[in-house]
CSV table of C-alpha atoms in Angstrom, one decimal:
chain,number,residue,atom,x,y,z
A,1,MET,CA,-25.7,40.0,31.9
A,2,ASN,CA,-29.0,41.6,31.1
A,3,PRO,CA,-31.2,40.3,28.4
A,4,ILE,CA,-31.2,42.1,25.0
A,5,THR,CA,-34.8,42.8,23.8
A,6,VAL,CA,-35.6,42.1,20.2
A,7,PRO,CA,-38.6,43.6,18.6
A,8,ALA,CA,-40.9,40.7,17.7
A,9,GLU,CA,-44.6,39.7,17.3
A,10,PRO,CA,-46.7,39.2,19.2
A,11,SER,CA,-44.4,40.8,21.8
A,12,ALA,CA,-40.8,41.8,22.3
A,13,PHE,CA,-38.4,38.9,22.8
A,14,PRO,CA,-35.7,39.2,25.5
A,15,LEU,CA,-32.6,37.2,24.5
A,16,ILE,CA,-30.8,35.8,27.5
A,17,PRO,CA,-27.0,35.7,27.0
A,18,GLY,CA,-25.6,32.2,27.5
A,19,GLN,CA,-29.0,30.5,27.1
A,20,THR,CA,-29.7,31.1,23.4
A,21,ALA,CA,-28.8,28.9,20.5
A,22,LEU,CA,-29.3,29.6,16.7
A,23,ILE,CA,-30.7,26.6,14.9
A,24,VAL,CA,-30.2,26.5,11.2
A,25,ILE,CA,-32.6,24.0,9.6
A,26,ASP,CA,-31.9,22.0,6.5
A,27,MET,CA,-30.1,24.5,4.4
A,28,GLN,CA,-29.0,21.6,2.2
A,29,ARG,CA,-27.9,21.5,-1.5
A,30,ASP,CA,-30.7,19.0,-2.3
A,31,PHE,CA,-33.3,21.6,-1.3
A,32,LEU,CA,-31.6,24.8,-2.4
A,33,LEU,CA,-29.5,24.2,-5.5
A,34,PRO,CA,-30.7,24.3,-9.1
A,35,GLY,CA,-31.2,20.8,-10.4
A,36,GLY,CA,-31.5,19.4,-6.9
A,37,PHE,CA,-34.3,17.5,-5.3
A,38,GLY,CA,-36.4,20.6,-4.5
A,39,GLU,CA,-36.3,21.8,-8.1
A,40,ARG,CA,-36.9,18.3,-9.6
A,41,LEU,CA,-40.2,18.4,-7.7
A,42,GLY,CA,-41.1,21.5,-9.6
A,43,ASN,CA,-40.3,24.0,-6.9
A,44,ASP,CA,-38.7,27.4,-7.3
A,45,VAL,CA,-35.4,27.2,-5.5
A,46,GLY,CA,-34.9,30.9,-6.0
A,47,GLN,CA,-37.4,31.4,-3.1
A,48,LEU,CA,-35.1,29.5,-0.8
A,49,LEU,CA,-31.9,31.1,-2.0
A,50,LYS,CA,-33.2,34.5,-0.9
A,51,VAL,CA,-32.6,33.3,2.7
A,52,VAL,CA,-28.9,32.6,2.3
A,53,PRO,CA,-27.4,36.2,2.5
A,54,PRO,CA,-29.4,37.3,5.6
A,55,LEU,CA,-28.8,33.9,7.2
A,56,ALA,CA,-25.1,34.1,6.5
A,57,ALA,CA,-25.0,37.5,8.2
A,58,LEU,CA,-27.0,36.2,11.2
A,59,ILE,CA,-24.7,33.1,11.6
A,60,ALA,CA,-21.6,35.4,11.5
A,61,ALA,CA,-23.2,37.6,14.2
A,62,ALA,CA,-24.1,34.6,16.3
A,63,ARG,CA,-20.5,33.3,16.0
A,64,ASP,CA,-19.1,36.7,17.0
A,65,ALA,CA,-21.4,36.9,20.0
A,66,GLY,CA,-20.5,33.4,21.2
A,67,ILE,CA,-24.0,32.0,20.6
A,68,LEU,CA,-24.2,28.2,20.0
A,69,VAL,CA,-24.9,27.5,16.3
A,70,ILE,CA,-26.6,24.2,15.5
A,71,HIS,CA,-27.2,23.0,11.9
A,72,THR,CA,-29.7,20.3,10.9
A,73,ARG,CA,-29.8,18.1,7.9
A,74,GLU,CA,-32.8,15.9,6.9
A,75,GLY,CA,-31.6,12.7,5.4
A,76,HIS,CA,-31.4,8.9,5.7
A,77,LEU,CA,-28.9,6.1,6.1
A,78,PRO,CA,-27.7,4.7,2.7
A,79,ASP,CA,-29.7,1.5,3.3
A,80,LEU,CA,-32.8,3.5,4.0
A,81,SER,CA,-33.5,1.5,7.2
A,82,ASP,CA,-34.5,4.7,9.0
A,83,CYS,CA,-36.9,5.9,6.3
A,84,PRO,CA,-40.5,4.8,6.9
A,85,PRO,CA,-42.5,3.4,3.9
A,86,ALA,CA,-45.0,6.3,3.9
A,87,LYS,CA,-42.1,8.7,3.3
A,88,LEU,CA,-40.0,6.4,1.1
A,89,ASN,CA,-42.9,5.8,-1.3
A,90,ARG,CA,-44.0,9.4,-1.6
A,91,GLY,CA,-43.5,11.1,-5.0
A,92,ALA,CA,-43.0,10.0,-8.5
A,93,PRO,CA,-40.4,7.3,-9.3
A,94,SER,CA,-36.9,8.7,-9.9
A,95,ARG,CA,-37.8,11.6,-7.6
A,96,ARG,CA,-38.0,9.7,-4.3
A,97,ILE,CA,-35.6,9.6,-1.4
A,98,GLY,CA,-32.6,7.4,-2.2
A,99,ASP,CA,-33.0,7.8,-6.0
A,100,PRO,CA,-30.1,9.1,-8.0
A,101,GLY,CA,-30.1,12.9,-8.4
A,102,LYS,CA,-27.9,15.6,-9.7
A,103,TYR,CA,-26.0,15.8,-6.4
A,104,GLY,CA,-26.0,12.1,-5.5
A,105,ARG,CA,-28.7,9.9,-4.0
A,106,ILE,CA,-31.5,12.1,-2.9
A,107,LEU,CA,-31.4,12.9,0.9
A,108,ILE,CA,-28.9,10.2,1.7
A,109,ARG,CA,-26.3,11.0,4.4
A,110,GLY,CA,-22.8,11.4,3.0
A,111,GLU,CA,-24.0,12.4,-0.5
A,112,TYR,CA,-23.0,15.8,-1.8
A,113,GLY,CA,-26.6,17.0,-2.0
A,114,HIS,CA,-27.3,16.1,1.6
A,115,ASP,CA,-24.8,18.6,2.9
A,116,ILE,CA,-25.2,22.2,3.7
A,117,VAL,CA,-24.7,24.9,1.0
A,118,ASP,CA,-21.2,26.3,1.0
A,119,GLU,CA,-22.2,29.8,2.1
A,120,LEU,CA,-23.6,28.5,5.4
A,121,SER,CA,-21.1,25.6,6.1
A,122,PRO,CA,-20.6,24.8,9.7
A,123,VAL,CA,-17.3,25.7,11.2
A,124,ASN,CA,-15.2,23.3,13.4
A,125,GLY,CA,-17.0,22.7,16.7
A,126,GLU,CA,-20.5,23.6,15.5
A,127,VAL,CA,-23.1,20.9,16.1
A,128,VAL,CA,-24.7,19.2,13.1
A,129,ILE,CA,-27.8,17.2,13.8
A,130,ASP,CA,-28.7,14.6,11.2
A,131,LYS,CA,-32.4,13.9,11.4
A,132,PRO,CA,-34.6,11.3,9.7
A,133,GLY,CA,-37.7,13.3,9.9
A,134,LYS,CA,-39.1,16.9,9.8
A,135,GLY,CA,-38.4,17.5,13.4
A,136,ALA,CA,-34.9,17.8,14.8
A,137,PHE,CA,-35.8,16.3,18.2
A,138,TYR,CA,-37.1,13.0,16.8
A,139,ALA,CA,-34.5,10.2,16.8
A,140,THR,CA,-31.6,12.6,17.5
A,141,ASP,CA,-29.5,13.9,20.4
A,142,LEU,CA,-30.7,17.5,20.0
A,143,GLN,CA,-32.4,17.6,23.4
A,144,ASP,CA,-29.2,16.4,25.1
A,145,VAL,CA,-27.1,19.0,23.2
A,146,LEU,CA,-29.3,21.8,24.3
A,147,THR,CA,-29.6,20.7,27.9
A,148,ALA,CA,-25.8,20.3,28.2
A,149,ALA,CA,-25.3,23.8,26.9
A,150,GLY,CA,-27.9,25.3,29.2
A,151,VAL,CA,-30.0,26.6,26.3
A,152,THR,CA,-33.6,27.8,27.0
A,153,GLN,CA,-34.2,29.8,23.9
A,154,LEU,CA,-33.9,29.1,20.2
A,155,LEU,CA,-33.5,31.5,17.3
A,156,VAL,CA,-35.1,29.4,14.5
A,157,THR,CA,-34.0,29.7,10.9
A,158,GLY,CA,-33.9,27.7,7.7
A,159,VAL,CA,-36.2,25.9,5.3
A,160,THR,CA,-38.9,25.3,4.7
A,161,THR,CA,-41.1,27.6,6.7
A,162,GLU,CA,-44.3,25.6,6.6
A,163,VAL,CA,-42.7,22.2,7.1
A,164,CYS,CA,-39.4,21.7,9.0
A,165,VAL,CA,-39.2,25.2,10.5
A,166,HIS,CA,-42.8,25.0,11.7
A,167,THR,CA,-42.3,21.4,13.0
A,168,ASN,CA,-39.1,22.3,14.9
A,169,THR,CA,-40.6,25.4,16.4
A,170,ARG,CA,-43.7,23.6,17.7
A,171,GLU,CA,-41.6,20.7,19.0
A,172,ALA,CA,-39.2,23.0,20.8
A,173,ASN,CA,-42.0,24.9,22.3
A,174,ASP,CA,-43.6,21.7,23.6
A,175,ARG,CA,-40.3,21.0,25.3
A,176,GLY,CA,-40.3,24.3,27.1
A,177,TYR,CA,-38.0,26.3,24.8
A,178,GLU,CA,-38.8,29.9,24.0
A,179,CYS,CA,-38.5,30.3,20.2
A,180,LEU,CA,-38.0,33.3,18.0
A,181,VAL,CA,-38.5,32.6,14.2
A,182,VAL,CA,-36.3,35.0,12.3
A,183,SER,CA,-38.6,36.0,9.5
A,184,ASP,CA,-36.0,37.0,6.9
A,185,CYS,CA,-33.9,33.8,7.6
A,186,VAL,CA,-36.6,31.3,6.8
A,187,GLY,CA,-37.9,30.4,3.4
A,188,SER,CA,-40.5,28.5,1.5
A,189,TYR,CA,-40.8,27.4,-2.2
A,190,PHE,CA,-44.3,29.0,-2.0
A,191,PRO,CA,-44.7,32.7,-1.3
A,192,GLU,CA,-48.2,32.2,0.1
A,193,PHE,CA,-46.9,29.7,2.6
A,194,GLN,CA,-44.0,32.0,3.5
A,195,ARG,CA,-46.5,34.8,4.3
């Protein structure tokens, strides 16, 4: 099959059928929902919620086209053994990883807030990568999943643009993947960072 060319900057991006995956980064309740971790830190979750409708449409289109959809979730083991002290001690008390929050313990695997928002929930068979850091390649099997699927290109989406999206795009590029960041499907709490 011939590539489909997508208009992009700095140049058009040819999507290669059978070699492309859609990666949906950290669209978790703790980050997106009112009263969650993101809002408790003083952030405007409305900025992230803007991403949900276009991303839901893109995920549906990817599923219809048979494109591999991979979701990531940032979070830690309940005993916090995979959370380094520099990350664990960041922030004000009662707003740190592992502290009680509106949706359960903040960024703890298995808690309600750690999971993906309902509108973007993975379907049976979709890969979910639980990652202890910003990047989805660190301490996960993402590389193995992509290699086994024959993926050479990533459509990168999710939150936040300047942190996990940025980190994952750079890490993927360093590993030889061609990446296309889908601009209306990434979001930041801060409009200036989104720009």
